[in-house]
PDB file of C-alpha atoms in Angstrom:
ATOM      1  CA  UNK A   1      -1.436-113.456 -51.267  1.00 85.00           C
ATOM      2  CA  UNK A   2      -5.037-112.264 -51.504  1.00 93.00           C
ATOM      3  CA  UNK A   3      -5.437-111.771 -55.246  1.00 92.00           C
ATOM      4  CA  UNK A   4      -7.038-115.205 -55.730  1.00 94.00           C
ATOM      5  CA  UNK A   5     -10.029-114.216 -53.564  1.00 98.00           C
ATOM      6  CA  UNK A   6     -12.905-111.906 -54.449  1.00 98.00           C
ATOM      7  CA  UNK A   7     -14.050-111.118 -50.901  1.00 99.00           C
ATOM      8  CA  UNK A   8     -12.275-109.924 -47.760  1.00 99.00           C
ATOM      9  CA  UNK A   9     -13.730-110.257 -44.282  1.00 99.00           C
ATOM     10  CA  UNK A  10     -12.234-107.833 -41.779  1.00 99.00           C
ATOM     11  CA  UNK A  11     -11.816-108.094 -38.049  1.00 99.00           C
ATOM     12  CA  UNK A  12     -11.866-104.705 -36.331  1.00 99.00           C
ATOM     13  CA  UNK A  13      -9.907-104.256 -33.071  1.00 98.00           C
ATOM     14  CA  UNK A  14      -6.178-104.591 -33.654  1.00 98.00           C
ATOM     15  CA  UNK A  15      -6.789-104.848 -37.399  1.00 99.00           C
ATOM     16  CA  UNK A  16      -7.965-101.349 -38.316  1.00 99.00           C
ATOM     17  CA  UNK A  17      -9.291 -99.925 -35.025  1.00 99.00           C
ATOM     18  CA  UNK A  18      -6.871 -99.184 -32.209  1.00 99.00           C
ATOM     19  CA  UNK A  19      -6.906 -97.811 -28.661  1.00 98.00           C
ATOM     20  CA  UNK A  20      -9.996 -99.814 -27.742  1.00 98.00           C
ATOM     21  CA  UNK A  21     -10.887-101.574 -24.484  1.00 98.00           C
ATOM     22  CA  UNK A  22      -9.718 -98.991 -21.975  1.00 98.00           C
ATOM     23  CA  UNK A  23     -10.516-101.032 -18.882  1.00 98.00           C
ATOM     24  CA  UNK A  24      -7.297-100.762 -16.900  1.00 96.00           C
ATOM     25  CA  UNK A  25      -7.202-100.871 -13.118  1.00 94.00           C
ATOM     26  CA  UNK A  26      -6.724 -97.088 -12.877  1.00 95.00           C
ATOM     27  CA  UNK A  27      -9.523 -96.157 -15.287  1.00 98.00           C
ATOM     28  CA  UNK A  28     -12.085 -93.721 -13.862  1.00 98.00           C
ATOM     29  CA  UNK A  29     -15.356 -94.535 -15.592  1.00 99.00           C
ATOM     30  CA  UNK A  30     -17.292 -92.017 -13.548  1.00 98.00           C
ATOM     31  CA  UNK A  31     -15.979 -89.111 -15.650  1.00 98.00           C
ATOM     32  CA  UNK A  32     -17.870 -90.126 -18.795  1.00 98.00           C
ATOM     33  CA  UNK A  33     -20.770 -91.457 -16.742  1.00 98.00           C
ATOM     34  CA  UNK A  34     -21.216 -88.057 -15.106  1.00 98.00           C
ATOM     35  CA  UNK A  35     -20.939 -86.293 -18.483  1.00 98.00           C
ATOM     36  CA  UNK A  36     -23.811 -88.466 -19.675  1.00 98.00           C
ATOM     37  CA  UNK A  37     -25.930 -87.296 -16.743  1.00 98.00           C
ATOM     38  CA  UNK A  38     -25.582 -90.232 -14.365  1.00 97.00           C
ATOM     39  CA  UNK A  39     -26.119 -89.776 -10.637  1.00 96.00           C
ATOM     40  CA  UNK A  40     -24.715 -92.946  -9.038  1.00 97.00           C
ATOM     41  CA  UNK A  41     -21.722 -92.033  -6.887  1.00 97.00           C
ATOM     42  CA  UNK A  42     -18.347 -92.327  -8.595  1.00 98.00           C
ATOM     43  CA  UNK A  43     -16.848 -95.175  -6.592  1.00 98.00           C
ATOM     44  CA  UNK A  44     -19.875 -97.382  -7.172  1.00 97.00           C
ATOM     45  CA  UNK A  45     -19.886 -96.598 -10.905  1.00 98.00           C
ATOM     46  CA  UNK A  46     -16.288 -97.760 -11.133  1.00 98.00           C
ATOM     47  CA  UNK A  47     -17.081-100.899  -9.144  1.00 98.00           C
ATOM     48  CA  UNK A  48     -20.054-101.767 -11.333  1.00 98.00           C
ATOM     49  CA  UNK A  49     -18.214-101.305 -14.616  1.00 98.00           C
ATOM     50  CA  UNK A  50     -15.189-103.291 -13.428  1.00 98.00           C
ATOM     51  CA  UNK A  51     -17.520-106.041 -12.227  1.00 98.00           C
ATOM     52  CA  UNK A  52     -19.445-106.102 -15.519  1.00 99.00           C
ATOM     53  CA  UNK A  53     -16.183-106.305 -17.449  1.00 99.00           C
ATOM     54  CA  UNK A  54     -14.984-109.215 -15.308  1.00 98.00           C
ATOM     55  CA  UNK A  55     -18.380-110.924 -15.665  1.00 99.00           C
ATOM     56  CA  UNK A  56     -18.081-110.898 -19.455  1.00 99.00           C
ATOM     57  CA  UNK A  57     -14.332-111.497 -19.602  1.00 98.00           C
ATOM     58  CA  UNK A  58     -14.696-114.638 -17.482  1.00 98.00           C
ATOM     59  CA  UNK A  59     -17.134-116.033 -20.058  1.00 98.00           C
ATOM     60  CA  UNK A  60     -15.530-114.790 -23.265  1.00 98.00           C
ATOM     61  CA  UNK A  61     -13.047-117.647 -23.621  1.00 96.00           C
ATOM     62  CA  UNK A  62     -15.367-120.445 -22.510  1.00 98.00           C
ATOM     63  CA  UNK A  63     -16.827-122.615 -25.302  1.00 98.00           C
ATOM     64  CA  UNK A  64     -20.216-122.941 -23.585  1.00 98.00           C
ATOM     65  CA  UNK A  65     -20.803-119.183 -23.998  1.00 98.00           C
ATOM     66  CA  UNK A  66     -19.569-118.974 -27.586  1.00 98.00           C
ATOM     67  CA  UNK A  67     -23.085-118.988 -29.027  1.00 98.00           C
ATOM     68  CA  UNK A  68     -24.892-117.837 -25.896  1.00 98.00           C
ATOM     69  CA  UNK A  69     -22.830-114.849 -24.811  1.00 99.00           C
ATOM     70  CA  UNK A  70     -24.636-112.597 -22.315  1.00 99.00           C
ATOM     71  CA  UNK A  71     -25.436-109.013 -23.193  1.00 99.00           C
ATOM     72  CA  UNK A  72     -23.688-106.134 -21.460  1.00 99.00           C
ATOM     73  CA  UNK A  73     -27.017-105.088 -19.988  1.00 98.00           C
ATOM     74  CA  UNK A  74     -27.491-108.574 -18.531  1.00 98.00           C
ATOM     75  CA  UNK A  75     -24.016-108.313 -17.021  1.00 98.00           C
ATOM     76  CA  UNK A  76     -24.928-105.061 -15.259  1.00 98.00           C
ATOM     77  CA  UNK A  77     -28.220-106.532 -14.033  1.00 97.00           C
ATOM     78  CA  UNK A  78     -26.299-109.469 -12.565  1.00 97.00           C
ATOM     79  CA  UNK A  79     -23.483-107.534 -10.878  1.00 98.00           C
ATOM     80  CA  UNK A  80     -25.847-104.759  -9.743  1.00 96.00           C
ATOM     81  CA  UNK A  81     -28.639-106.967  -8.428  1.00 93.00           C
ATOM     82  CA  UNK A  82     -28.412-105.370  -4.968  1.00 91.00           C
ATOM     83  CA  UNK A  83     -28.307-101.791  -6.307  1.00 93.00           C
ATOM     84  CA  UNK A  84     -31.902-101.488  -7.514  1.00 89.00           C
ATOM     85  CA  UNK A  85     -30.661-100.051 -10.796  1.00 95.00           C
ATOM     86  CA  UNK A  86     -33.295 -98.213 -12.804  1.00 96.00           C
ATOM     87  CA  UNK A  87     -33.627 -98.572 -16.578  1.00 97.00           C
ATOM     88  CA  UNK A  88     -31.942 -95.184 -16.940  1.00 97.00           C
ATOM     89  CA  UNK A  89     -29.099 -96.286 -14.650  1.00 97.00           C
ATOM     90  CA  UNK A  90     -28.575 -99.334 -16.845  1.00 98.00           C
ATOM     91  CA  UNK A  91     -28.704 -97.281 -20.037  1.00 98.00           C
ATOM     92  CA  UNK A  92     -26.045 -94.882 -18.790  1.00 99.00           C
ATOM     93  CA  UNK A  93     -23.780 -97.625 -17.458  1.00 99.00           C
ATOM     94  CA  UNK A  94     -23.981 -99.431 -20.801  1.00 99.00           C
ATOM     95  CA  UNK A  95     -23.235 -96.222 -22.702  1.00 99.00           C
ATOM     96  CA  UNK A  96     -20.306 -95.402 -20.415  1.00 99.00           C
ATOM     97  CA  UNK A  97     -18.892 -98.890 -20.956  1.00 99.00           C
ATOM     98  CA  UNK A  98     -19.281 -98.447 -24.713  1.00 99.00           C
ATOM     99  CA  UNK A  99     -17.257 -95.232 -24.718  1.00 99.00           C
ATOM    100  CA  UNK A 100     -14.404 -97.068 -23.001  1.00 99.00           C
ATOM    101  CA  UNK A 101     -14.671-100.069 -25.317  1.00 99.00           C
ATOM    102  CA  UNK A 102     -14.656 -97.970 -28.495  1.00 99.00           C
ATOM    103  CA  UNK A 103     -11.349 -97.276 -30.236  1.00 99.00           C
ATOM    104  CA  UNK A 104     -10.395 -95.070 -33.189  1.00 99.00           C
ATOM    105  CA  UNK A 105      -9.621 -95.725 -36.850  1.00 99.00           C
ATOM    106  CA  UNK A 106      -6.434 -93.994 -38.059  1.00 99.00           C
ATOM    107  CA  UNK A 107      -6.967 -92.142 -41.366  1.00 98.00           C
ATOM    108  CA  UNK A 108      -4.355 -94.252 -43.136  1.00 98.00           C
ATOM    109  CA  UNK A 109      -6.305 -97.407 -42.259  1.00 99.00           C
ATOM    110  CA  UNK A 110      -9.638 -96.070 -43.460  1.00 98.00           C
ATOM    111  CA  UNK A 111      -7.895 -94.947 -46.661  1.00 98.00           C
ATOM    112  CA  UNK A 112      -6.403 -98.426 -47.134  1.00 98.00           C
ATOM    113  CA  UNK A 113      -9.817-100.050 -46.666  1.00 98.00           C
ATOM    114  CA  UNK A 114     -11.337 -97.685 -49.199  1.00 98.00           C
ATOM    115  CA  UNK A 115      -8.568 -98.501 -51.691  1.00 97.00           C
ATOM    116  CA  UNK A 116      -8.969-102.244 -51.306  1.00 97.00           C
ATOM    117  CA  UNK A 117     -12.745-101.940 -51.699  1.00 98.00           C
ATOM    118  CA  UNK A 118     -12.144-101.137 -55.376  1.00 96.00           C
ATOM    119  CA  UNK A 119     -10.657-104.615 -55.860  1.00 96.00           C
ATOM    120  CA  UNK A 120     -12.590-106.811 -53.398  1.00 98.00           C
ATOM    121  CA  UNK A 121     -16.006-107.075 -51.815  1.00 99.00           C
ATOM    122  CA  UNK A 122     -15.739-106.337 -48.090  1.00 99.00           C
ATOM    123  CA  UNK A 123     -17.502-107.579 -44.977  1.00 99.00           C
ATOM    124  CA  UNK A 124     -16.986-107.092 -41.236  1.00 99.00           C
ATOM    125  CA  UNK A 125     -16.938-109.771 -38.531  1.00 99.00           C
ATOM    126  CA  UNK A 126     -16.672-107.926 -35.215  1.00 99.00           C
ATOM    127  CA  UNK A 127     -16.708-108.906 -31.550  1.00 99.00           C
ATOM    128  CA  UNK A 128     -17.883-106.135 -29.212  1.00 99.00           C
ATOM    129  CA  UNK A 129     -19.655-106.335 -25.867  1.00 99.00           C
ATOM    130  CA  UNK A 130     -21.607-103.074 -25.886  1.00 99.00           C
ATOM    131  CA  UNK A 131     -24.438-102.342 -28.333  1.00 99.00           C
ATOM    132  CA  UNK A 132     -23.056-101.284 -31.714  1.00 99.00           C
ATOM    133  CA  UNK A 133     -24.456 -97.711 -31.849  1.00 98.00           C
ATOM    134  CA  UNK A 134     -21.158 -95.881 -31.259  1.00 99.00           C
ATOM    135  CA  UNK A 135     -19.324 -98.175 -33.671  1.00 99.00           C
ATOM    136  CA  UNK A 136     -21.850 -97.619 -36.436  1.00 99.00           C
ATOM    137  CA  UNK A 137     -21.395 -93.862 -36.032  1.00 99.00           C
ATOM    138  CA  UNK A 138     -17.592 -94.102 -35.946  1.00 99.00           C
ATOM    139  CA  UNK A 139     -17.314 -96.512 -38.876  1.00 99.00           C
ATOM    140  CA  UNK A 140     -19.656 -94.389 -40.960  1.00 99.00           C
ATOM    141  CA  UNK A 141     -17.762 -91.194 -40.165  1.00 98.00           C
ATOM    142  CA  UNK A 142     -14.390 -92.670 -41.125  1.00 98.00           C
ATOM    143  CA  UNK A 143     -15.765 -94.158 -44.338  1.00 98.00           C
ATOM    144  CA  UNK A 144     -15.286 -97.834 -43.500  1.00 99.00           C
ATOM    145  CA  UNK A 145     -18.875 -98.988 -43.118  1.00 99.00           C
ATOM    146  CA  UNK A 146     -20.132 -97.526 -46.424  1.00 99.00           C
ATOM    147  CA  UNK A 147     -17.690 -99.705 -48.406  1.00 99.00           C
ATOM    148  CA  UNK A 148     -18.632-102.910 -46.556  1.00 99.00           C
ATOM    149  CA  UNK A 149     -21.489-104.926 -48.001  1.00 98.00           C
ATOM    150  CA  UNK A 150     -22.341-106.865 -44.838  1.00 99.00           C
ATOM    151  CA  UNK A 151     -21.392-106.854 -41.177  1.00 99.00           C
ATOM    152  CA  UNK A 152     -21.802-108.918 -38.029  1.00 99.00           C
ATOM    153  CA  UNK A 153     -21.504-107.419 -34.539  1.00 99.00           C
ATOM    154  CA  UNK A 154     -21.498-109.985 -31.751  1.00 99.00           C
ATOM    155  CA  UNK A 155     -23.541-107.802 -29.398  1.00 98.00           C
ATOM    156  CA  UNK A 156     -26.434-108.051 -31.871  1.00 98.00           C
ATOM    157  CA  UNK A 157     -26.674-111.817 -31.681  1.00 97.00           C
ATOM    158  CA  UNK A 158     -24.827-113.092 -28.595  1.00 98.00           C
ATOM    159  CA  UNK A 159     -22.463-115.160 -30.755  1.00 99.00           C
ATOM    160  CA  UNK A 160     -18.731-114.508 -30.425  1.00 99.00           C
ATOM    161  CA  UNK A 161     -15.705-115.682 -32.351  1.00 99.00           C
ATOM    162  CA  UNK A 162     -14.374-118.317 -32.867  1.00 99.00           C
ATOM    163  CA  UNK A 163     -17.878-119.553 -33.642  1.00 99.00           C
ATOM    164  CA  UNK A 164     -18.055-119.927 -37.429  1.00 99.00           C
ATOM    165  CA  UNK A 165     -21.623-118.627 -37.514  1.00 99.00           C
ATOM    166  CA  UNK A 166     -20.872-114.864 -37.802  1.00 99.00           C
ATOM    167  CA  UNK A 167     -18.446-115.535 -40.664  1.00 99.00           C
ATOM    168  CA  UNK A 168     -20.973-117.681 -42.505  1.00 99.00           C
ATOM    169  CA  UNK A 169     -23.787-115.185 -41.860  1.00 98.00           C
ATOM    170  CA  UNK A 170     -21.847-112.386 -43.534  1.00 99.00           C
ATOM    171  CA  UNK A 171     -20.909-114.559 -46.498  1.00 99.00           C
ATOM    172  CA  UNK A 172     -24.490-115.765 -46.869  1.00 99.00           C
ATOM    173  CA  UNK A 173     -25.752-112.187 -46.951  1.00 98.00           C
ATOM    174  CA  UNK A 174     -23.146-111.383 -49.603  1.00 99.00           C
ATOM    175  CA  UNK A 175     -23.868-114.630 -51.490  1.00 99.00           C
ATOM    176  CA  UNK A 176     -20.196-115.609 -51.377  1.00 99.00           C
ATOM    177  CA  UNK A 177     -18.866-119.155 -50.978  1.00 99.00           C
ATOM    178  CA  UNK A 178     -16.274-119.669 -48.183  1.00 99.00           C
ATOM    179  CA  UNK A 179     -13.442-120.654 -50.594  1.00 98.00           C
ATOM    180  CA  UNK A 180     -13.821-117.284 -52.338  1.00 99.00           C
ATOM    181  CA  UNK A 181     -13.221-115.267 -49.159  1.00 99.00           C
ATOM    182  CA  UNK A 182     -10.271-114.519 -46.905  1.00 99.00           C
ATOM    183  CA  UNK A 183     -10.423-113.295 -43.306  1.00 99.00           C
ATOM    184  CA  UNK A 184      -7.958-110.687 -42.079  1.00 99.00           C
ATOM    185  CA  UNK A 185      -7.513-110.380 -38.318  1.00 99.00           C
ATOM    186  CA  UNK A 186      -5.046-110.227 -35.465  1.00 98.00           C
ATOM    187  CA  UNK A 187      -6.218-113.124 -33.281  1.00 98.00           C
ATOM    188  CA  UNK A 188      -5.188-116.744 -33.744  1.00 98.00           C
ATOM    189  CA  UNK A 189      -7.999-117.967 -31.493  1.00 98.00           C
ATOM    190  CA  UNK A 190     -10.849-115.754 -32.666  1.00 98.00           C
ATOM    191  CA  UNK A 191     -10.104-114.844 -36.279  1.00 99.00           C
ATOM    192  CA  UNK A 192      -8.079-117.798 -37.524  1.00 99.00           C
ATOM    193  CA  UNK A 193     -10.080-120.246 -35.403  1.00 99.00           C
ATOM    194  CA  UNK A 194     -13.456-118.960 -36.526  1.00 99.00           C
ATOM    195  CA  UNK A 195     -12.473-118.592 -40.163  1.00 99.00           C
ATOM    196  CA  UNK A 196     -11.000-122.086 -40.284  1.00 98.00           C
ATOM    197  CA  UNK A 197     -14.160-123.545 -38.745  1.00 98.00           C
ATOM    198  CA  UNK A 198     -16.155-121.789 -41.476  1.00 99.00           C
ATOM    199  CA  UNK A 199     -13.903-123.049 -44.272  1.00 99.00           C
ATOM    200  CA  UNK A 200     -12.404-119.607 -44.904  1.00 99.00           C
ATOM    201  CA  UNK A 201      -8.706-118.829 -45.352  1.00 98.00           C
ATOM    202  CA  UNK A 202      -7.158-116.352 -42.907  1.00 99.00           C
ATOM    203  CA  UNK A 203      -4.261-113.926 -43.002  1.00 98.00           C
ATOM    204  CA  UNK A 204      -2.977-112.731 -39.640  1.00 99.00           C
ATOM    205  CA  UNK A 205      -1.827-109.172 -38.946  1.00 98.00           C
ATOM    206  CA  UNK A 206      -0.353-107.321 -35.993  1.00 97.00           C
ATOM    207  CA  UNK A 207       2.402-109.801 -35.193  1.00 96.00           C
ATOM    208  CA  UNK A 208       0.234-112.905 -34.820  1.00 96.00           C
ATOM    209  CA  UNK A 209       1.490-116.035 -36.598  1.00 96.00           C
ATOM    210  CA  UNK A 210       0.279-119.608 -36.968  1.00 98.00           C
ATOM    211  CA  UNK A 211       1.177-122.481 -39.253  1.00 97.00           C
ATOM    212  CA  UNK A 212      -2.424-122.972 -40.390  1.00 97.00           C
ATOM    213  CA  UNK A 213      -2.852-119.345 -41.484  1.00 98.00           C
ATOM    214  CA  UNK A 214      -2.531-118.506 -45.169  1.00 98.00           C
ATOM    215  CA  UNK A 215       0.105-115.992 -44.168  1.00 96.00           C
ATOM    216  CA  UNK A 216       1.084-113.229 -41.752  1.00 97.00           C
ATOM    217  CA  UNK A 217       1.654-109.545 -42.510  1.00 97.00           C
ATOM    218  CA  UNK A 218       2.749-106.762 -40.182  1.00 97.00           C
ATOM    219  CA  UNK A 219      -0.426-104.753 -40.676  1.00 98.00           C
ATOM    220  CA  UNK A 220      -3.428-104.218 -42.920  1.00 98.00           C
ATOM    221  CA  UNK A 221      -1.790-101.336 -44.782  1.00 98.00           C
ATOM    222  CA  UNK A 222       1.140-103.518 -45.873  1.00 96.00           C
ATOM    223  CA  UNK A 223      -1.300-106.183 -47.028  1.00 96.00           C
ATOM    224  CA  UNK A 224      -3.338-103.706 -49.062  1.00 95.00           C
ATOM    225  CA  UNK A 225      -0.175-102.374 -50.685  1.00 93.00           C
ATOM    226  CA  UNK A 226       0.664-105.922 -51.799  1.00 88.00           C
ATOM    227  CA  UNK A 227      -2.546-106.251 -53.835  1.00 87.00           C
ATOM    228  CA  UNK A 228      -1.604-107.085 -57.404  1.00 66.00           C
ATOM    229  CA  UNK A 229       1.989-107.981 -56.532  1.00 61.00           C
ATOM    230  CA  UNK A 230       1.266-111.702 -56.983  1.00 50.00           C
ATOM    231  CA  UNK A 231       0.631-111.175 -60.670  1.00 43.00           C
TER     232      UNK A 231
END
């Protein structure tokens, strides 16, 4: 299915990173916040982080914010405008949010990505709301980032999928034409939609299916194991 391409673009959450976005109603954000040295009282920390999440979530699906998505810091400034938050307060709230947004990469997925990197050039097209610092550390430690030749993190540029611009940016940096690349992701709206708008084929994983996708596979590992089977 993918042997006719020379480049693979990878989504992250739900594709090879799991357990991300821990923002449930019962989540106590003050635990990590306090570990980081924050002093705002616990109930208000939880209120601020829930409010910042809702602020961004309400805009994430709206086309008018697709290429003008607010930063997490801007979200905290907006929802905390009556709190007189200091720069340190904002830094710690953003870092706390990031710890809850960050997932983990199972070893078998990092191994699969390393295997496929011997056959294809790899790039990342990632939507995250917090600054990318924790993700860079995690993706380096698990060996994913070193085998990727280019990456786009939405929190760097304020552009979120399904805008085609992050896809095209990565391909431009790699000097790859859209017909030579395939996107692998778990979201019909974000990954398939953005890839299609950029003229890139897309294979869906994680149970997602759509008639305009090149195909659908249970997970990235199964797809990697199929490399060469078309021959």
